[in-house]
Every structure is written in structure tokens, then in C-alpha cells.
Short mmCIF file of C-alpha atoms and ligand atoms in Angstrom, two decimals:
data_model
loop_
_atom_site.label_atom_id
_atom_site.label_comp_id
_atom_site.label_asym_id
_atom_site.label_seq_id
_atom_site.Cartn_x
_atom_site.Cartn_y
_atom_site.Cartn_z
CA MET A 9 -90.67 74.18 154.94
CA HIS A 10 -88.22 75.32 152.26
CA THR A 11 -85.59 77.83 153.31
CA LEU A 12 -83.26 79.87 151.15
CA ASN A 13 -80.62 82.28 152.38
CA ILE A 14 -79.78 85.34 150.36
CA ASN A 15 -76.10 86.09 150.85
CA LEU A 16 -74.98 89.55 149.79
CA PRO A 17 -71.89 91.54 150.79
CA GLN A 18 -73.92 93.92 153.01
CA LYS A 19 -76.81 91.70 154.02
CA ASN A 20 -77.88 88.12 154.61
CA TYR A 21 -81.49 87.16 155.05
CA PRO A 22 -83.73 84.10 154.89
CA ILE A 23 -86.71 83.28 152.71
CA TYR A 24 -89.14 80.81 154.26
CA ILE A 25 -91.67 79.03 152.07
CA GLU A 26 -94.38 76.94 153.68
CA LYS A 27 -98.09 76.37 153.31
CA GLY A 28 -99.83 77.70 156.42
CA LEU A 29 -96.87 79.85 157.53
CA MET A 30 -99.27 82.76 158.17
CA ASN A 31 -101.04 80.79 160.90
CA ASN A 32 -97.94 81.12 163.02
CA ILE A 33 -96.49 84.40 161.86
CA GLY A 34 -96.39 86.01 165.31
CA GLU A 35 -94.20 83.22 166.65
CA GLU A 36 -91.96 83.43 163.59
CA LEU A 37 -91.49 87.18 163.98
CA LYS A 38 -90.66 86.81 167.68
CA LYS A 39 -87.57 84.87 166.61
CA ILE A 40 -86.13 87.82 164.74
CA TYR A 41 -87.67 90.87 166.42
CA LYS A 42 -87.61 91.72 170.12
CA ASN A 43 -89.28 95.15 170.25
CA LYS A 44 -93.00 95.92 170.48
CA LYS A 45 -94.07 98.18 167.64
CA ILE A 46 -95.00 96.76 164.25
CA ALA A 47 -96.57 98.71 161.39
CA VAL A 48 -98.31 96.47 158.87
CA ILE A 49 -98.77 98.01 155.43
CA THR A 50 -101.31 96.22 153.26
CA ASP A 51 -104.07 96.93 150.74
CA ALA A 52 -107.84 96.82 151.19
CA ASN A 53 -108.33 93.50 149.34
CA VAL A 54 -105.75 91.69 151.42
CA GLU A 55 -106.93 93.40 154.59
CA LYS A 56 -110.49 92.29 153.99
CA ILE A 57 -109.52 88.63 153.76
CA TYR A 58 -106.49 88.37 156.06
CA GLY A 59 -106.54 91.52 158.22
CA GLN A 60 -108.15 89.86 161.21
CA LYS A 61 -105.84 86.89 160.96
CA ILE A 62 -102.65 88.94 161.06
CA ARG A 63 -103.99 91.15 163.88
CA ASP A 64 -104.92 88.11 165.96
CA ASN A 65 -101.54 86.58 165.31
CA LEU A 66 -99.57 89.63 166.39
CA LYS A 67 -101.71 91.19 169.10
CA ASN A 68 -100.41 89.21 172.08
CA ASP A 69 -96.78 90.12 171.58
CA PHE A 70 -96.76 93.36 169.63
CA GLU A 71 -98.32 96.79 169.42
CA VAL A 72 -99.72 96.80 165.89
CA LYS A 73 -100.68 99.62 163.54
CA MET A 74 -102.35 98.72 160.23
CA ILE A 75 -101.98 101.03 157.25
CA VAL A 76 -104.39 100.05 154.48
CA LEU A 77 -103.82 101.28 150.92
CA GLU A 78 -106.21 101.29 148.01
CA PRO A 79 -105.48 98.25 145.85
CA GLY A 80 -103.69 98.77 142.57
CA GLU A 81 -100.71 100.38 140.91
CA LYS A 82 -101.99 103.91 141.60
CA SER A 83 -100.99 103.46 145.24
CA LYS A 84 -97.30 103.34 144.29
CA SER A 85 -97.35 107.15 144.15
CA ILE A 86 -95.67 110.05 145.89
CA ASP A 87 -99.01 111.14 147.40
CA VAL A 88 -99.62 107.79 149.00
CA LEU A 89 -95.99 107.68 150.11
CA GLN A 90 -96.43 110.97 151.92
CA ASN A 91 -99.53 109.70 153.75
CA VAL A 92 -97.77 106.51 154.77
CA TYR A 93 -94.81 108.49 156.17
CA ASP A 94 -97.28 110.62 158.15
CA GLU A 95 -99.12 107.65 159.58
CA LEU A 96 -95.88 105.96 160.59
CA LEU A 97 -94.63 109.11 162.29
CA ASP A 98 -97.96 109.49 164.12
CA PHE A 99 -97.42 105.93 165.33
CA LYS A 100 -94.04 107.19 166.64
CA ILE A 101 -92.10 104.54 164.79
CA THR A 102 -88.33 104.44 165.35
CA ARG A 103 -85.41 102.71 163.70
CA ALA A 104 -85.61 100.02 166.37
CA ASP A 105 -89.12 99.03 165.23
CA LEU A 106 -90.38 96.87 162.38
CA ILE A 107 -92.50 97.38 159.27
CA ILE A 108 -94.28 94.54 157.46
CA ALA A 109 -95.13 94.60 153.76
CA PHE A 110 -98.25 92.42 153.61
CA GLY A 111 -99.57 92.31 150.06
CA GLY A 112 -98.70 92.02 146.41
CA GLY A 113 -95.90 93.75 144.55
CA VAL A 114 -97.47 97.18 144.90
CA VAL A 115 -97.50 96.99 148.69
CA GLY A 116 -94.06 95.35 148.72
CA ASP A 117 -92.39 97.96 146.50
CA LEU A 118 -93.93 100.93 148.30
CA THR A 119 -93.35 99.53 151.78
CA GLY A 120 -89.76 98.69 150.92
CA PHE A 121 -89.20 102.21 149.67
CA VAL A 122 -90.83 103.73 152.76
CA SER A 123 -88.68 101.51 154.96
CA SER A 124 -85.50 102.40 153.14
CA THR A 125 -86.05 106.14 153.42
CA LEU A 126 -88.03 107.00 156.55
CA LEU A 127 -85.60 107.97 159.35
CA ARG A 128 -82.83 106.80 156.98
CA GLY A 129 -83.98 103.22 157.15
CA ILE A 130 -86.27 101.07 159.28
CA PRO A 131 -86.05 97.26 159.20
CA PHE A 132 -88.86 95.56 157.32
CA VAL A 133 -90.05 92.09 156.41
CA GLN A 134 -91.94 90.90 153.37
CA ILE A 135 -95.04 88.73 153.57
CA PRO A 136 -95.92 88.58 149.87
CA THR A 137 -99.49 87.57 149.03
CA SER A 138 -99.69 87.49 145.21
CA LEU A 139 -97.90 84.90 143.07
CA LEU A 140 -95.88 87.64 141.40
CA ALA A 141 -94.76 88.97 144.77
CA GLN A 142 -93.96 85.48 146.08
CA ILE A 143 -91.69 84.56 143.18
CA ASP A 144 -90.34 87.88 142.07
CA SER A 145 -90.89 91.27 143.68
CA SER A 146 -90.32 90.28 147.33
CA VAL A 147 -86.90 88.84 146.52
CA GLY A 148 -83.94 90.88 145.39
CA GLY A 149 -84.24 94.20 147.20
CA LYS A 150 -85.57 96.45 144.45
CA VAL A 151 -87.99 98.91 146.03
CA ALA A 152 -89.66 101.84 144.32
CA VAL A 153 -92.56 104.16 143.70
CA ASN A 154 -93.77 105.61 140.41
CA LEU A 155 -93.71 109.15 139.09
CA PRO A 156 -96.19 110.62 136.61
CA LYS A 157 -93.33 110.35 134.06
CA GLY A 158 -92.95 106.62 134.50
CA LYS A 159 -92.91 103.49 136.62
CA ASN A 160 -90.35 102.81 139.36
CA LEU A 161 -88.46 106.03 138.68
CA ILE A 162 -87.75 106.67 142.36
CA GLY A 163 -86.29 103.73 144.16
CA SER A 164 -83.39 102.03 145.83
CA PHE A 165 -81.97 98.66 146.71
CA TYR A 166 -83.10 97.80 150.23
CA HIS A 167 -83.43 94.25 151.48
CA PRO A 168 -85.87 92.92 154.06
CA GLU A 169 -84.85 91.18 157.29
CA ALA A 170 -86.72 88.10 156.09
CA VAL A 171 -89.33 86.98 153.57
CA TYR A 172 -92.22 84.75 154.72
CA ILE A 173 -94.03 83.05 151.86
CA ASP A 174 -97.29 81.24 152.51
CA PRO A 175 -98.55 79.72 149.23
CA GLU A 176 -101.98 79.12 150.80
CA LEU A 177 -102.62 82.84 150.50
CA LEU A 178 -102.82 82.32 146.75
CA ASN A 179 -106.13 80.45 147.09
CA THR A 180 -107.95 83.77 147.22
CA LEU A 181 -106.09 85.44 144.37
CA ASP A 182 -108.15 86.35 141.28
CA LYS A 183 -107.43 84.02 138.35
CA ARG A 184 -106.17 86.86 136.17
CA PHE A 185 -103.53 87.74 138.77
CA LEU A 186 -102.65 84.09 139.16
CA TYR A 187 -101.93 83.74 135.45
CA ASP A 188 -100.19 87.09 135.49
CA GLY A 189 -97.73 85.63 138.00
CA MET A 190 -97.52 82.41 136.01
CA ALA A 191 -95.99 84.36 133.13
CA GLU A 192 -92.99 85.09 135.38
CA VAL A 193 -92.88 81.46 136.54
CA ILE A 194 -92.76 80.43 132.88
CA LYS A 195 -90.01 83.01 132.35
CA TYR A 196 -87.87 81.34 135.06
CA GLY A 197 -88.38 78.02 133.31
CA CYS A 198 -87.36 79.53 129.97
CA ILE A 199 -84.20 81.21 131.24
CA ARG A 200 -82.89 78.69 133.75
CA ASP A 201 -84.97 75.61 134.48
CA GLU A 202 -86.09 73.25 131.75
CA ASN A 203 -87.42 70.82 134.30
CA LEU A 204 -89.70 73.44 135.84
CA PHE A 205 -90.92 74.35 132.35
CA GLN A 206 -91.64 70.72 131.54
CA ASN A 207 -93.53 70.20 134.81
CA LEU A 208 -95.66 73.25 134.12
CA LEU A 209 -96.58 71.79 130.76
CA GLU A 210 -97.64 68.54 132.37
CA TYR A 211 -99.99 69.72 135.12
CA ASN A 212 -103.52 68.87 134.10
CA SER A 213 -105.44 71.20 136.35
CA ASN A 214 -105.05 74.12 138.72
CA LYS A 215 -105.32 71.57 141.51
CA GLU A 216 -102.21 69.77 140.24
CA LEU A 217 -100.47 73.13 139.94
CA PHE A 218 -101.41 74.05 143.51
CA ASP A 219 -100.31 70.66 144.83
CA SER A 220 -96.81 71.56 143.62
CA ILE A 221 -96.92 75.28 144.25
CA GLU A 222 -94.55 75.26 147.22
CA GLU A 223 -91.88 73.55 145.13
CA ILE A 224 -92.55 75.86 142.16
CA ILE A 225 -92.14 78.98 144.32
CA TYR A 226 -88.99 77.53 145.83
CA ARG A 227 -87.44 76.90 142.42
CA CYS A 228 -88.28 80.40 141.19
CA CYS A 229 -86.90 82.07 144.33
CA LYS A 230 -83.77 79.94 144.07
CA ILE A 231 -83.12 81.09 140.52
CA LYS A 232 -83.69 84.71 141.51
CA LYS A 233 -81.45 84.29 144.58
CA ASN A 234 -78.57 82.97 142.49
CA ILE A 235 -78.89 85.71 139.92
CA VAL A 236 -79.25 88.48 142.52
CA GLU A 237 -76.27 87.18 144.49
CA SER A 238 -74.06 87.38 141.45
CA ASP A 239 -75.33 90.78 140.28
CA GLU A 240 -77.21 92.58 143.05
CA LYS A 241 -77.27 95.99 141.38
CA ASP A 242 -78.49 94.81 137.98
CA THR A 243 -75.53 95.66 135.80
CA GLY A 244 -74.96 92.26 134.19
CA GLU A 245 -76.38 88.81 134.78
CA ARG A 246 -79.49 90.09 136.56
CA MET A 247 -80.67 91.42 133.22
CA ILE A 248 -81.43 87.80 132.28
CA LEU A 249 -84.56 88.27 134.39
CA ASN A 250 -85.73 90.72 131.75
CA PHE A 251 -86.40 87.99 129.18
CA GLY A 252 -89.54 89.09 127.32
CA HIS A 253 -89.57 92.41 129.14
CA THR A 254 -88.13 94.81 126.54
CA LEU A 255 -91.04 94.32 124.20
CA GLY A 256 -93.38 93.53 127.11
CA HIS A 257 -92.83 96.96 128.64
CA THR A 258 -93.68 98.70 125.39
CA VAL A 259 -96.86 96.66 124.98
CA GLU A 260 -97.95 97.56 128.52
CA LYS A 261 -97.15 101.18 127.97
CA HIS A 262 -98.73 101.39 124.52
CA PHE A 263 -102.06 100.28 125.96
CA LYS A 264 -101.66 102.63 128.94
CA TYR A 265 -101.28 99.78 131.42
CA GLU A 266 -104.98 99.02 130.98
CA LYS A 267 -105.37 96.32 128.35
CA TYR A 268 -102.60 93.95 129.38
CA THR A 269 -101.30 92.98 132.80
CA HIS A 270 -97.52 92.95 133.20
CA GLY A 271 -97.44 89.15 132.90
CA GLU A 272 -99.57 89.15 129.77
CA ALA A 273 -97.28 91.72 128.14
CA VAL A 274 -94.21 89.71 129.14
CA ALA A 275 -95.81 86.60 127.66
CA ILE A 276 -96.17 88.39 124.32
CA GLY A 277 -92.58 89.63 124.64
CA MET A 278 -91.15 86.15 125.33
CA TYR A 279 -93.03 84.62 122.43
CA HIS A 280 -92.21 87.33 119.96
CA ILE A 281 -88.49 87.62 120.58
CA THR A 282 -88.16 83.84 120.46
CA LYS A 283 -89.99 83.82 117.15
CA LYS A 284 -87.32 86.16 115.79
CA SER A 285 -84.35 84.38 117.33
CA GLU A 286 -85.58 80.94 116.25
CA ASN A 287 -85.97 82.24 112.70
CA MET A 288 -82.41 83.55 112.82
CA GLY A 289 -81.15 80.14 113.93
CA ILE A 290 -80.05 81.40 117.37
CA THR A 291 -82.68 79.42 119.26
CA GLN A 292 -83.16 75.68 118.95
CA LYS A 293 -86.00 74.77 116.57
CA GLY A 294 -89.22 73.81 118.37
CA THR A 295 -88.67 76.20 121.29
CA LEU A 296 -91.28 78.64 120.03
CA ASP A 297 -93.89 75.89 119.82
CA LYS A 298 -93.25 74.92 123.42
CA ILE A 299 -93.60 78.53 124.55
CA LYS A 300 -96.85 78.91 122.61
CA LYS A 301 -98.22 75.73 124.15
CA ILE A 302 -97.41 76.76 127.69
CA LEU A 303 -98.79 80.30 127.26
CA ILE A 304 -102.08 78.96 125.93
CA LYS A 305 -102.23 76.53 128.81
CA TYR A 306 -101.90 79.32 131.38
CA LYS A 307 -104.38 81.58 129.55
CA LEU A 308 -101.73 84.05 128.49
CA PRO A 309 -101.64 85.87 125.15
CA TYR A 310 -98.80 85.41 122.71
CA GLU A 311 -99.67 87.32 119.53
CA LEU A 312 -98.27 90.81 119.19
CA PRO A 313 -101.16 93.28 119.05
CA ASN A 314 -101.34 95.70 116.18
CA MET A 315 -98.69 98.30 116.99
CA ASN A 316 -96.62 100.56 114.82
CA LYS A 317 -93.10 99.09 114.68
CA LYS A 318 -91.42 102.49 114.52
CA GLU A 319 -93.24 103.62 117.64
CA VAL A 320 -92.30 100.41 119.42
CA ILE A 321 -88.62 101.00 118.71
CA GLU A 322 -88.89 104.62 119.82
CA THR A 323 -90.46 103.53 123.10
CA ILE A 324 -87.70 100.98 123.65
CA ASN A 325 -85.12 103.70 123.06
CA LEU A 326 -86.79 105.90 125.67
CA ASP A 327 -86.71 103.20 128.35
CA LYS A 328 -84.38 104.13 131.23
CA LYS A 329 -82.67 100.74 130.91
CA ASN A 330 -81.71 101.28 127.29
CA LYS A 331 -79.28 104.18 127.33
CA GLY A 332 -76.18 104.37 125.19
CA ASN A 333 -75.45 102.88 121.79
CA ASP A 334 -76.03 99.29 122.72
CA ILE A 335 -79.16 97.56 123.91
CA ASN A 336 -79.07 94.36 125.94
CA ILE A 337 -81.58 91.78 124.90
CA ILE A 338 -82.15 88.34 126.36
CA LEU A 339 -82.43 85.37 124.05
CA LEU A 340 -82.86 81.66 124.55
CA LYS A 341 -80.52 79.03 123.20
CA ARG A 342 -83.24 76.57 124.14
CA ILE A 343 -85.70 76.16 127.02
CA GLY A 344 -83.73 76.53 130.26
CA ASP A 345 -80.73 78.19 128.67
CA SER A 346 -80.59 81.93 128.06
CA PHE A 347 -77.97 84.54 127.36
CA LEU A 348 -77.54 88.26 127.18
CA LYS A 349 -76.80 89.73 123.80
CA LYS A 350 -75.54 93.25 123.29
CA ILE A 351 -76.87 94.62 120.04
CA ASP A 352 -76.44 97.89 118.26
CA ARG A 353 -79.44 100.15 118.72
CA LYS A 354 -79.99 100.29 114.97
CA ASP A 355 -80.32 96.49 114.79
CA MET A 356 -83.23 96.45 117.23
CA ASN A 357 -85.71 96.24 114.36
CA MET A 358 -84.42 92.73 113.57
CA TYR A 359 -85.74 91.53 116.92
CA ILE A 360 -89.13 93.28 116.90
P1 NAD B 14 -100.72 94.02 143.25
O1 NAD B 14 -99.90 94.27 144.44
O2 NAD B 14 -101.55 95.13 142.74
O3 NAD B 14 -101.63 92.75 143.54
C1 NAD B 14 -102.51 92.30 142.53
C2 NAD B 14 -103.96 92.26 143.04
O4 NAD B 14 -104.14 91.11 143.84
C3 NAD B 14 -104.36 93.44 143.90
O5 NAD B 14 -105.68 93.79 143.59
C4 NAD B 14 -104.29 92.89 145.31
O6 NAD B 14 -105.16 93.56 146.19
C5 NAD B 14 -104.70 91.46 145.09
N1 NAD B 14 -104.18 90.48 146.04
C6 NAD B 14 -102.89 90.33 146.43
N2 NAD B 14 -102.78 89.24 147.19
C7 NAD B 14 -104.00 88.69 147.31
C8 NAD B 14 -104.50 87.53 147.94
N3 NAD B 14 -103.72 86.69 148.61
N4 NAD B 14 -105.84 87.29 147.85
C9 NAD B 14 -106.65 88.11 147.13
N5 NAD B 14 -106.23 89.19 146.48
C10 NAD B 14 -104.90 89.49 146.57
O7 NAD B 14 -99.83 93.56 142.01
P2 NAD B 14 -98.69 92.46 141.86
O8 NAD B 14 -98.93 91.86 140.55
O9 NAD B 14 -98.57 91.61 143.06
O10 NAD B 14 -97.37 93.36 141.79
C11 NAD B 14 -97.16 94.30 140.76
C12 NAD B 14 -96.14 95.30 141.20
O11 NAD B 14 -94.92 94.62 141.47
C13 NAD B 14 -95.82 96.34 140.15
O12 NAD B 14 -95.87 97.62 140.74
C14 NAD B 14 -94.40 96.02 139.72
O13 NAD B 14 -93.68 97.17 139.34
C15 NAD B 14 -93.85 95.39 140.95
N6 NAD B 14 -92.70 94.50 140.72
C16 NAD B 14 -91.59 94.70 141.46
C17 NAD B 14 -90.50 93.87 141.31
C18 NAD B 14 -89.29 94.05 142.17
O14 NAD B 14 -88.26 93.43 141.94
N7 NAD B 14 -89.36 94.89 143.18
C19 NAD B 14 -90.53 92.82 140.39
C20 NAD B 14 -91.69 92.64 139.64
C21 NAD B 14 -92.78 93.48 139.82
ZN1 ZN B 15 -91.58 91.18 135.22
#
């Protein structure tokens, strides 16, 4: 078992990472929660595979209510939020009870937001089930739902009581979602961990990757922990986590969130900005080749699709994160070493 503790001024909580952790989740929860009622929020895919398991695990000690959402980003909506509030109130949940987010990032973000707002805050725990959720969205306290005008526009910072990560859950994840999450793993390697990056390049099969998955998740969560601890509210260093994301977001948006997954778009973003920065002599020569090699290996795209450059820049300017005269972009010095560069809005075209 790997354990990490997130230490923030207002909140400390543990992250546990262990294969098979789900088999014992009832016992684990008993250590931190003494009341009876637990609401488990999940989606239909996860419920189908693991619903019985979590019910069986909790039923002896807790009174359990399952709330099952339709899988996919559409569930991070105000309508779904309203239904979830209703179901929780019908269950007569109180602030002394517990909510579990049992699913990927969609379930985690929505459940976190529900928990942070209903009755002015109900404690919750994260049991992330997708790779992206295990290495990224379940750690760091950002919770949100979408509005028709854009993603994650309503949200807050609200941390769980604990995060329980069972890498064995990933065995049932669709390959496309696995590689989607791998893009963020690769991002961690690029920004902070050359050794992780190198290891990823050397695995010869998915079996070798899975043999090391516990360690990989641990390293990613550790990087995120350190960054979040030094900049919880995302005003400085935490922006490093956005490597590849400025362009990535526009690619996702341009294709209406249908053609590319988030990870695929980020992969294109990481490759493309490094192409520019390596050409300018900011990034060590050879870095781009390594990124290309690793993206191909994990079945991720790297070429920028045919998009109008002017439109891309306009979209970047509209992004809620890019207000004011300056834009923060993340560049690599080399693999494992990144920095934040403030550039004038009008110079953005040099990096696209
Ligand atoms: P997701 O929650 O939609 O999960 C992806 C798919 O995998 C879904 O179809 C789901 O049903 C399925 N699935 C999940 N676990 C499974 C398992 N163990 N076995 C079989 N199928 C499984 O998407 P995601 O990629 O996990 O998360 C994306 C969301 O995360 C986005 O809404 C994004 O905004 C958010 N996000 C949040 C943060 C944050 O800091 N809060 C960071 C990154 C991303
Ligand atoms: Zn991301």
C-alpha cells in the first residue's frame, strides 16, 4: 500500500493506493466514518461491473443508497445535479453522513460539487475508477459541473475526507479511456519526472505497464500533491499542470468534444507547443522526438488537425483562464523540467 497525505491549511487527508483495496472498502471506511448512512454516486457502466461488490462490502455496517448516473460528460449538468440533490434529500442525508464518488472524473467532479453545496457541505470520499480520475481529478479538490456556455463553469474547491485508489479497477476500462489517462501520466513525466517518462518509454506491453501501475499512480499523485500543496487555488505553480492544455482545450472545443478525448487533445497540445519551443531554442534538442515516440507508443495523436490559426487564437483568448493582457503558457526546458512563461497576448501566435 502506498499512502500520501495532502496537507493544506484548512484540510489534511490521505490518499491510499493499493491493488485490491476495493475488496475491503467497508472495513477501510469504518476507520474514518462512524455513522450509518452512505450515499454512493456512480455511473451505469461502473455500477454494472462493481455495483454488487460495493453493496456487499458496505451492507453489513452501513445503510446504503446508490445513485446511478448515465455515463459521460453530459451528466455533469445542472439538470442531473438537481436530481441528485433530490435523491439525497429523499434519503434524508445530513451533514453527519457520508457521500462516496465511485466512478471516473465525471462522477468525481459532480459528486464533489454536490457534496460541497448540499446543506452547505457534506463530507465525501473519492473512489476513482478511471485512470484519469486516479491520477488527476480525484486529487486536488477541484469540483464542478458544466453549463451550456462551457465546461466546469460552476465549481468550487472542496476536498474529500480520503481518496481510495484501487488500480485493479482499471482492468475493465476501455482501451481508449486508458490511453486518454496515459496522456496525463505522460504530462506528469514531461513536467516533473524524467524517470517516470523513461520508464513509460521502456514498457514493452500493457502487461508490463499494469505490473507497475501502482507505482505509476503513486508518482503522479505525488507530483500533483506537491503542486497542489504549494498552490491550492491555482494562481501560480499549479498552472504547470496545464502543460499541453491551452492548445488542447481549443482542439477539444473545435471538434465539439466529439472527435478527440481530453487526453488526445492534450497530447496534440504537448507535442505542438514543444515543437515551437524547441525551434526557438527554449527546449533542449531531442525533446520533441521523445514526446512523439511516447505518444505513438500509447496510441495518442500528435499532429495538429487542420484548424484555422486565427480561430485557435480567438478561442484561447475566450478561455476563462486567459484573462488580462498576459497569457501563461507552460514550456519544457527538457523532459522532467518545466516552467511557466508569461507572454503578451499578441505573441501567442508564435507558440501556435
Ligand atoms: P468519465 O468519468 O466519463 O469516465 C470515462 C468512461 O469510463 C465512462 O464511460 C465511465 O463509465 C467508464 N469507466 C470509469 N471507470 C471504469 C472502470 N473501472 N471500468 C469500466 N469503465 C469505467 O471520464 P474521465 O475521463 O474519468 O473524467 C473526465 C472528467 O474529469 C471531465 O469532466 C473533466 O472535466 C474532469 N477532470 C477533472 C479534474 C479535476 O481536477 N477535478 C481534472 C481532470 C479532469
Ligand atoms: Zn487535463
